[in-house]
Tab-separated table of C-alpha atoms in Angstrom:
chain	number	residue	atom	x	y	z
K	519	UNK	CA	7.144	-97.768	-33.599
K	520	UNK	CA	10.893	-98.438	-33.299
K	521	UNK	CA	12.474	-100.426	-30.987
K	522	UNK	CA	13.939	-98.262	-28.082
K	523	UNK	CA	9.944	-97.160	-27.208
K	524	UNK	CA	9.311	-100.965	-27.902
K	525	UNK	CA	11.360	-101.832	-25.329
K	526	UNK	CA	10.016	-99.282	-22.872
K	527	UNK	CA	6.551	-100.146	-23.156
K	528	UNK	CA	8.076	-103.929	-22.285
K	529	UNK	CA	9.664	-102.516	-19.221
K	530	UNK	CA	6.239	-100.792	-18.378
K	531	UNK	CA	4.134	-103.859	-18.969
K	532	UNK	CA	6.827	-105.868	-16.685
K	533	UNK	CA	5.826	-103.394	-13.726
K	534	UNK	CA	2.369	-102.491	-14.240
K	535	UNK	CA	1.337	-106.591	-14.186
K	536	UNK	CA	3.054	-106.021	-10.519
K	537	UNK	CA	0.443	-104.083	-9.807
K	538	UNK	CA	-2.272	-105.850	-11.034
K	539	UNK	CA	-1.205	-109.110	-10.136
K	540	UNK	CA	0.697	-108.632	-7.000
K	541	UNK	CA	2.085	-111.351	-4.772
K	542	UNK	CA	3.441	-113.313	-7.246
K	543	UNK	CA	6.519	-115.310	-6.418
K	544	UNK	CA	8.154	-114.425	-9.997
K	545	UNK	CA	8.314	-110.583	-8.938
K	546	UNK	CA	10.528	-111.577	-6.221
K	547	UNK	CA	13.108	-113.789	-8.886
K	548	UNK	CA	16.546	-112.030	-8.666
K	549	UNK	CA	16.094	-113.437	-12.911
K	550	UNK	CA	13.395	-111.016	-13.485
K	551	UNK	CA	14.594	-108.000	-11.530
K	552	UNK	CA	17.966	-108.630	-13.200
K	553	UNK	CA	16.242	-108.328	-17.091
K	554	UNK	CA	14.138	-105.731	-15.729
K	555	UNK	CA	17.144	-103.467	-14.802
K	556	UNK	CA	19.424	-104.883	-18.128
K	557	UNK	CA	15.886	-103.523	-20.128
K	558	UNK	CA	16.177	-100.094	-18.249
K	559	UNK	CA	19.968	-99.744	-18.839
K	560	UNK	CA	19.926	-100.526	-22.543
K	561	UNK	CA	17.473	-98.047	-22.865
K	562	UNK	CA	19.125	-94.954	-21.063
K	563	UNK	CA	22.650	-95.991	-22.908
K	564	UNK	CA	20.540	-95.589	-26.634
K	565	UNK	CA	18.663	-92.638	-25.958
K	566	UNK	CA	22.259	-90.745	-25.137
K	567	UNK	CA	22.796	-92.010	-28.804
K	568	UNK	CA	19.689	-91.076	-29.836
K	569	UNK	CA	19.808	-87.432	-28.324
K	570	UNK	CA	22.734	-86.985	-29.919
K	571	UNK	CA	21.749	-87.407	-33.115
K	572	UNK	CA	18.224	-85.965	-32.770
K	573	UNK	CA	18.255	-82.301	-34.938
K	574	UNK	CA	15.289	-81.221	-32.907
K	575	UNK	CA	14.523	-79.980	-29.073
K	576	UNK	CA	11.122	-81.586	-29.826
K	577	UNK	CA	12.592	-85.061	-30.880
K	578	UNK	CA	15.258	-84.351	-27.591
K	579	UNK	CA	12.257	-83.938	-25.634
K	580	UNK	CA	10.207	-87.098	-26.485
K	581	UNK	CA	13.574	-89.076	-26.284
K	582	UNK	CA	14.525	-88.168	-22.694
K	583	UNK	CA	10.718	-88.355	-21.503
K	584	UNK	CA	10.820	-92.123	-22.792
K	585	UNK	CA	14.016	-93.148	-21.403
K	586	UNK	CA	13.026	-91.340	-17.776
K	587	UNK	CA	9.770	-92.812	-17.644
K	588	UNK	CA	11.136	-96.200	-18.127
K	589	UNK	CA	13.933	-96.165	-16.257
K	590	UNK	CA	11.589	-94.586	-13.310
K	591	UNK	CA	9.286	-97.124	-13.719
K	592	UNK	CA	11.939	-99.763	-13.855
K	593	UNK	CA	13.512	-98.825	-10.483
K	594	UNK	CA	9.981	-99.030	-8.749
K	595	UNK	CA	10.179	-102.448	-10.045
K	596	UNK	CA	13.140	-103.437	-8.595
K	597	UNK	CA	13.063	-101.786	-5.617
K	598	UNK	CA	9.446	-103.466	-4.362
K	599	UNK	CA	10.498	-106.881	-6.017
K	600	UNK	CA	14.271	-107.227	-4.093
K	601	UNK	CA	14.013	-104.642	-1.064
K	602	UNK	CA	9.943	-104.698	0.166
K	603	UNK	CA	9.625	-106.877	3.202
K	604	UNK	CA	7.282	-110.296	2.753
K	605	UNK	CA	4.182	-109.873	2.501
K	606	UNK	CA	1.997	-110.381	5.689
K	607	UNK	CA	-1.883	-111.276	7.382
K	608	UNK	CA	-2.210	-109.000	9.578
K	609	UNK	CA	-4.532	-110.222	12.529
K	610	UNK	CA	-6.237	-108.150	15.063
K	611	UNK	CA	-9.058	-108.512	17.678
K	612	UNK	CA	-11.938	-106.008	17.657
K	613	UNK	CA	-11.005	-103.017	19.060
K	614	UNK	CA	-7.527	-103.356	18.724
K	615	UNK	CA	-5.083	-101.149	16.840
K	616	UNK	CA	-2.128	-102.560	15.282
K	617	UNK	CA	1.012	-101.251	14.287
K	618	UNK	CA	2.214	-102.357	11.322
K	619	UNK	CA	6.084	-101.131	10.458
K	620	UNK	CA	6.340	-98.963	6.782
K	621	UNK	CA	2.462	-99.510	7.109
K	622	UNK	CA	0.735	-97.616	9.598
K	623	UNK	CA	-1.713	-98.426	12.206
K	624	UNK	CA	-4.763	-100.678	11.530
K	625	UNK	CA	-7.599	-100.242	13.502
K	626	UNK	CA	-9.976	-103.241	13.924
K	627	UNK	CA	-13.341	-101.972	15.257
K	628	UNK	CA	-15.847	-103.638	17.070
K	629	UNK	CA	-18.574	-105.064	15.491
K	630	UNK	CA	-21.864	-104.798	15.315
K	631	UNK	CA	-24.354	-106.290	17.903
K	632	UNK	CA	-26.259	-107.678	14.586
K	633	UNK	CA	-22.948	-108.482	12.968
K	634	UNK	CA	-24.498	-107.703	9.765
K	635	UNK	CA	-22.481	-106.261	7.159
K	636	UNK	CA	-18.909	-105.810	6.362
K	637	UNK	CA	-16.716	-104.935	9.137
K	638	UNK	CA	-14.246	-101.959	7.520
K	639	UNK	CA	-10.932	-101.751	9.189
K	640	UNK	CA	-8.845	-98.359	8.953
K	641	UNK	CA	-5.571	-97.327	7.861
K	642	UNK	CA	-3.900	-94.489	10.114
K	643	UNK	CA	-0.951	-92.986	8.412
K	644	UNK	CA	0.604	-89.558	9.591
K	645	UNK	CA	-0.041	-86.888	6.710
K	646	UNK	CA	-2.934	-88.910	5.422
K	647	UNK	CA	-6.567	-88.901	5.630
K	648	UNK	CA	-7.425	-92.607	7.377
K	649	UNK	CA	-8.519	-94.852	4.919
K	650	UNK	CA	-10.945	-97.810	5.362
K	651	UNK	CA	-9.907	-101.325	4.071
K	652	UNK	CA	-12.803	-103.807	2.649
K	653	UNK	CA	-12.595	-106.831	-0.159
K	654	UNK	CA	-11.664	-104.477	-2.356
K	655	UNK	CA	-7.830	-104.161	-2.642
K	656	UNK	CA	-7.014	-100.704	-1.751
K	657	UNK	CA	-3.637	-99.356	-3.106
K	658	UNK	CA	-1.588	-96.735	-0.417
K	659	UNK	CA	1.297	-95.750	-2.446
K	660	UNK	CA	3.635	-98.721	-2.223
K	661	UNK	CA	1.411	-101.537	-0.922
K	662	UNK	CA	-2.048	-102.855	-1.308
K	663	UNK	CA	-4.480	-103.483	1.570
K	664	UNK	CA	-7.326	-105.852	1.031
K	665	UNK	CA	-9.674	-107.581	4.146
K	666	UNK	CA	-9.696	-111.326	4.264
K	667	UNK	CA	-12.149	-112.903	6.327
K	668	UNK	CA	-11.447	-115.701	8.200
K	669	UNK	CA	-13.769	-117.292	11.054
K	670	UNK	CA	-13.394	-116.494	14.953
K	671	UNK	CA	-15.136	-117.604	18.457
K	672	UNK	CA	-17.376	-115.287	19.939
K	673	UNK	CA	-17.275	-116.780	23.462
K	674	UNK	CA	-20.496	-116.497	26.125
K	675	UNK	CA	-19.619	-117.867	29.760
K	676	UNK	CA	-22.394	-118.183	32.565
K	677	UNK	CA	-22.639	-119.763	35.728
K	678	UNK	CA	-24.911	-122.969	36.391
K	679	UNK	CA	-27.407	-120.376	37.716
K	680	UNK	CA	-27.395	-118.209	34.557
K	681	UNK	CA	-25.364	-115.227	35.520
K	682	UNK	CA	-22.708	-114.357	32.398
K	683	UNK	CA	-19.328	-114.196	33.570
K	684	UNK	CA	-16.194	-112.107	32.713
K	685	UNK	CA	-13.881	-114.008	29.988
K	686	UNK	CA	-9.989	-112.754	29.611
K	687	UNK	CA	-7.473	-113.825	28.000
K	688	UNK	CA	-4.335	-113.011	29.600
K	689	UNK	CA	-2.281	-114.803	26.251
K	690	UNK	CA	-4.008	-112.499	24.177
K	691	UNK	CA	-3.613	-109.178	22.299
K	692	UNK	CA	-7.166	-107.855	23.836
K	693	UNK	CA	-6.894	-108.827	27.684
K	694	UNK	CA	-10.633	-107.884	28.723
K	695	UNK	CA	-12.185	-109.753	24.966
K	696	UNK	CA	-14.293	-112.727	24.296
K	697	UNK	CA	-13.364	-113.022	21.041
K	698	UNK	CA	-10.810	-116.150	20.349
K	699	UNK	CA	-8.757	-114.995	17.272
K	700	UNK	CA	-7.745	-119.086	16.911
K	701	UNK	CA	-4.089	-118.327	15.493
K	702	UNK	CA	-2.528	-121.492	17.393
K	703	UNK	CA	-2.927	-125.002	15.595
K	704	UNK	CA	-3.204	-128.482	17.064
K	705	UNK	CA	-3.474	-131.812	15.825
K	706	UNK	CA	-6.482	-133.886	16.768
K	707	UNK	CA	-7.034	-137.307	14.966
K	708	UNK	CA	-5.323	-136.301	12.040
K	709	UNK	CA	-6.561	-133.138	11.377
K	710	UNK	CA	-4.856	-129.883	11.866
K	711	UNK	CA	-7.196	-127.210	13.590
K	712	UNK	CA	-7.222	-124.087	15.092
K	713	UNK	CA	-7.327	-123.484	18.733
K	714	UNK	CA	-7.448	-120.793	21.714
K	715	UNK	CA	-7.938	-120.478	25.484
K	716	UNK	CA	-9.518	-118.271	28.099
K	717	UNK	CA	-9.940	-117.891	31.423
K	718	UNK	CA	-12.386	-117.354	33.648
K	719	UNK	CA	-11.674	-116.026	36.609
K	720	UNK	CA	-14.750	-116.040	39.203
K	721	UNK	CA	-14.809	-119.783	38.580
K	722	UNK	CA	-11.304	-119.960	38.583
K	723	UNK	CA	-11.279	-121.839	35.266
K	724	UNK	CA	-9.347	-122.106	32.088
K	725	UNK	CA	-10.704	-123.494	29.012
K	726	UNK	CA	-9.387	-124.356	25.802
K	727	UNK	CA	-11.308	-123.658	22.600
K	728	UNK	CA	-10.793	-125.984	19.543
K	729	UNK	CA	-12.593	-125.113	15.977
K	730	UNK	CA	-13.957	-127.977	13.296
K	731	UNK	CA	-15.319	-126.593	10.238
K	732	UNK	CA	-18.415	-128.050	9.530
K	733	UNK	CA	-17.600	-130.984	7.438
K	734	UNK	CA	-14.699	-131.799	10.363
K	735	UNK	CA	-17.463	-131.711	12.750
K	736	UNK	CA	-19.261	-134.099	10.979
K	737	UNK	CA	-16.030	-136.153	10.964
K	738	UNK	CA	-15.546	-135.770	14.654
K	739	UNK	CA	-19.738	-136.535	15.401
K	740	UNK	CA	-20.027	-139.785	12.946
K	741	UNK	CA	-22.755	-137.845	11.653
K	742	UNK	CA	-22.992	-137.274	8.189
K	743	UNK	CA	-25.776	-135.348	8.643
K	744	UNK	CA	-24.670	-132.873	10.531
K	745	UNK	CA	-22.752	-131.446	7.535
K	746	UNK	CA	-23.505	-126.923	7.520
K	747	UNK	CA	-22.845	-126.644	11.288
K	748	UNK	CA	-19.250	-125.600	12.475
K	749	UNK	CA	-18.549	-126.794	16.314
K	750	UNK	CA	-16.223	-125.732	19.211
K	751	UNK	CA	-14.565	-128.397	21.269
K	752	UNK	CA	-14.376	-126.467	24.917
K	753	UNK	CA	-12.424	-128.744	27.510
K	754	UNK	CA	-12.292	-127.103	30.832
K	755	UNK	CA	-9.216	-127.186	33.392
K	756	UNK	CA	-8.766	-125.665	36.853
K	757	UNK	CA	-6.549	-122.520	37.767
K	758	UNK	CA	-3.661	-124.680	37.473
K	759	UNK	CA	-4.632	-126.032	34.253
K	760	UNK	CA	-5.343	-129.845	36.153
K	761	UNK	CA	-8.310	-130.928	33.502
K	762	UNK	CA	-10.926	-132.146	35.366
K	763	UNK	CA	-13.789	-134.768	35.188
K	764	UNK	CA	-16.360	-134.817	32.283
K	765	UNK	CA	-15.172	-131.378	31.371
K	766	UNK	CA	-14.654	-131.891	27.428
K	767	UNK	CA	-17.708	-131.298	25.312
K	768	UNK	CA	-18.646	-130.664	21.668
K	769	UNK	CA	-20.976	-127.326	21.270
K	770	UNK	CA	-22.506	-126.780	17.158
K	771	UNK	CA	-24.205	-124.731	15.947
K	772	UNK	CA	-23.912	-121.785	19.246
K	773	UNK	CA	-25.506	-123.936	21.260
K	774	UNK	CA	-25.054	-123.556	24.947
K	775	UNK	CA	-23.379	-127.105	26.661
K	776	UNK	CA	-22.290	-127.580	30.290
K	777	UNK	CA	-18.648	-128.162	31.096
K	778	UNK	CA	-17.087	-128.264	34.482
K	779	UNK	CA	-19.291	-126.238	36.419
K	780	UNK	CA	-19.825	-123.575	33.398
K	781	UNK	CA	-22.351	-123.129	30.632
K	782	UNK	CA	-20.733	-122.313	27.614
K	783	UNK	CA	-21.792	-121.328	24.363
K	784	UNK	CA	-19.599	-120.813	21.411
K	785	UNK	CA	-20.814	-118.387	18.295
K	786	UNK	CA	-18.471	-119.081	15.147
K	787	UNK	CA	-18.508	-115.814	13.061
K	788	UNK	CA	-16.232	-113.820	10.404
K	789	UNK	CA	-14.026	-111.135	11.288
K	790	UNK	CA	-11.237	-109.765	8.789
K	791	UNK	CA	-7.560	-110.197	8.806
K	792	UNK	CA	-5.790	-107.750	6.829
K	793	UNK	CA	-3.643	-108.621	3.879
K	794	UNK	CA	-0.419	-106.246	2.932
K	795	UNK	CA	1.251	-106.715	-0.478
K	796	UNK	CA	4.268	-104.430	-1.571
K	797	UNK	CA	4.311	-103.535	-5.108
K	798	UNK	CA	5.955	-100.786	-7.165
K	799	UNK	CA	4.855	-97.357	-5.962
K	800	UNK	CA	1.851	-96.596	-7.810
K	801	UNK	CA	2.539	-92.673	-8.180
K	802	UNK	CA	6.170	-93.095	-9.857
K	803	UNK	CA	4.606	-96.171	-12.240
K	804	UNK	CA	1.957	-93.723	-13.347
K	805	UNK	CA	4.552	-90.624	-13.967
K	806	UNK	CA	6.525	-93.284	-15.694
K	807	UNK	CA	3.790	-94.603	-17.559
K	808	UNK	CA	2.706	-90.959	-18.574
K	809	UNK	CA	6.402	-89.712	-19.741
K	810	UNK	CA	6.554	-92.965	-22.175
K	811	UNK	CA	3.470	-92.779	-23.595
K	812	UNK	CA	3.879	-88.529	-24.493
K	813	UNK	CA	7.123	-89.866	-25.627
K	814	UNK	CA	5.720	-92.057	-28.281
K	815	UNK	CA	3.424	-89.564	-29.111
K	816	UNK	CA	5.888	-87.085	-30.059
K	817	UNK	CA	8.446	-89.874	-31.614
K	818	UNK	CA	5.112	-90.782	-33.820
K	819	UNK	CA	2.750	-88.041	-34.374
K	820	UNK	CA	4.248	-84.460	-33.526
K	821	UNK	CA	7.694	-85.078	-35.448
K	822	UNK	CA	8.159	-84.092	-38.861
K	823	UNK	CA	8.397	-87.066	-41.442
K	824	UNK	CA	12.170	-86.157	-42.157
K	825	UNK	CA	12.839	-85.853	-38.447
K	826	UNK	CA	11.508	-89.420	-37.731
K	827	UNK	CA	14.503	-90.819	-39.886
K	828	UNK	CA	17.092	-89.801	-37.378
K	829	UNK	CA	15.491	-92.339	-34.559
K	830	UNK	CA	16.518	-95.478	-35.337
């Protein structure tokens, strides 16, 4: 194998590990995109040589699929590594749907009562048939899609005489949800958590929701042996956000504590954010891919022996 298909398989390699290792900072390098696009010129400026002094259609043929399948490929390259936007989490609360710009729209469902099993988000594109997004990267042309889970607060509120009453969360992206998504961060003695509010209004209280994982919760109880439980810190203010007396208490494990005239209970479950990573458009790598490798084959195999000679 000579080196002008050498040096197209390189510049198919180069793209096809964007693929299967997306998100990697080096993709983004204005270096590699740079010898990624030198690769793809040198190649088109030889083949002109080469076609020239090719005495065949057939050896023509196999030298123009090679240099347009690279130099295809090659652009895909550069176009996701120096024009795609940044990659992005994508968070949503259950039954919200999310637009999500060069995307689509992602449609987080509710979950099941049981919460057992995987919750499946789905992709929404005009033209397209929807398509549901799991652990499993899933690959939609010139990004990938793949479910992250990450833990959220499934919030109960009832009054001191049992009766469950109506959370919001007027801050939120789901007004009428007792979900806390926990996007916000605050620092409590030293450690960096995540945090939400809600409101309750026939009680006419707000109450601020603050997440330990369970080895922080340990930290936070002096407990060592309380390691395997995660715990909500729930401190409870009036309509005007005044905090009032003995209205800050530690709930683990879901169970139900009393805080400023409210039982609360706090249920710490998984729920998937969405994670979008641009990468070279998968149907012009695998043209390019294609056009090289019938290239090779007919620079290799279908060419006569005295043909071959005139490739250099």
């Amino acid at each position: 194998m000579n080196w002008f298909a050498s040096t197209a398989l390189v510049v198919i390699a180069a793209v096809v590990v964007e693929i299967w290792l997306p998100g990697r900072p080096a993709f983004h390098a204005f270096w590699y995109n740079v010898t990624l696009t030198a690769l793809a010129i040198v190649i088109v400026v030889n083949a002109r040589k080469q076609w020239k002094a090719a005495r065949s259609s057939r050896l023509r043929l196999a030298i123009v699929a090679i240099a347009f399948g690279a130099a295809a490929t090659a652009v895909a390259g550069v176009a996701s590594g120096l024009f795609a936007p940044d990659d992005r989490d994508v968070v949503g609360a259950p039954g919200e749907r999310v637009r999500v710009e060069e995307v689509g729209t992602l449609s987080f469902p509710l979950p099941d009562q049981d919460r057992g099993g995987p919750v499946m988000v789905t992709l929404d594109r005009p033209l397209h048939s929807p398509l549901e997004i799991g652990a499993q990267a899933r690959n939609a042309g010139s990004f990938l899609l793949r479910a992250l889970p990450r833990d959220v607060v499934d919030v109960e509120v009832r009054d001191l005489l049992g009766n469950r009453l109506t959370v919001t969360q007027p801050s939120g992206s789901v007004f009428l949800s007792p979900v806390l998504l926990m996007q916000a961060r605050q620092t409590i003695a030293g450690m960096n958590l995540p945090f939400d509010s809600f409101n309750v209004p026939a009680a006419r209280r707000v109450v601020k929701a603050i997440l330990f994982t369970p080895a922080e919760a340990a930290v936070l109880s002096h407990d060592p042996g309380a390691v395997g439980q995660s715990a909500v810190l729930f401190a409870v203010d009036d309509e005007n956000d005044r905090p009032l007396p003995h209205a800050i208490v530690l709930s683990s494990g879901g169970a139900a504590v009393r805080a400023g005239g409210l039982w609360l209970r706090a249920d710490v479950t998984s729920y998937p954010e969405i994670e979008v990573i641009w990468v070279p458009n998968i149907a012009v790598v695998a043209i390019g891919t294609l056009l090289v490798l019938a290239g090779i084959v007919g620079l290799g195999l279908l060419v006569p022996r005295h043909d071959r000679a005139n490739v250099a």
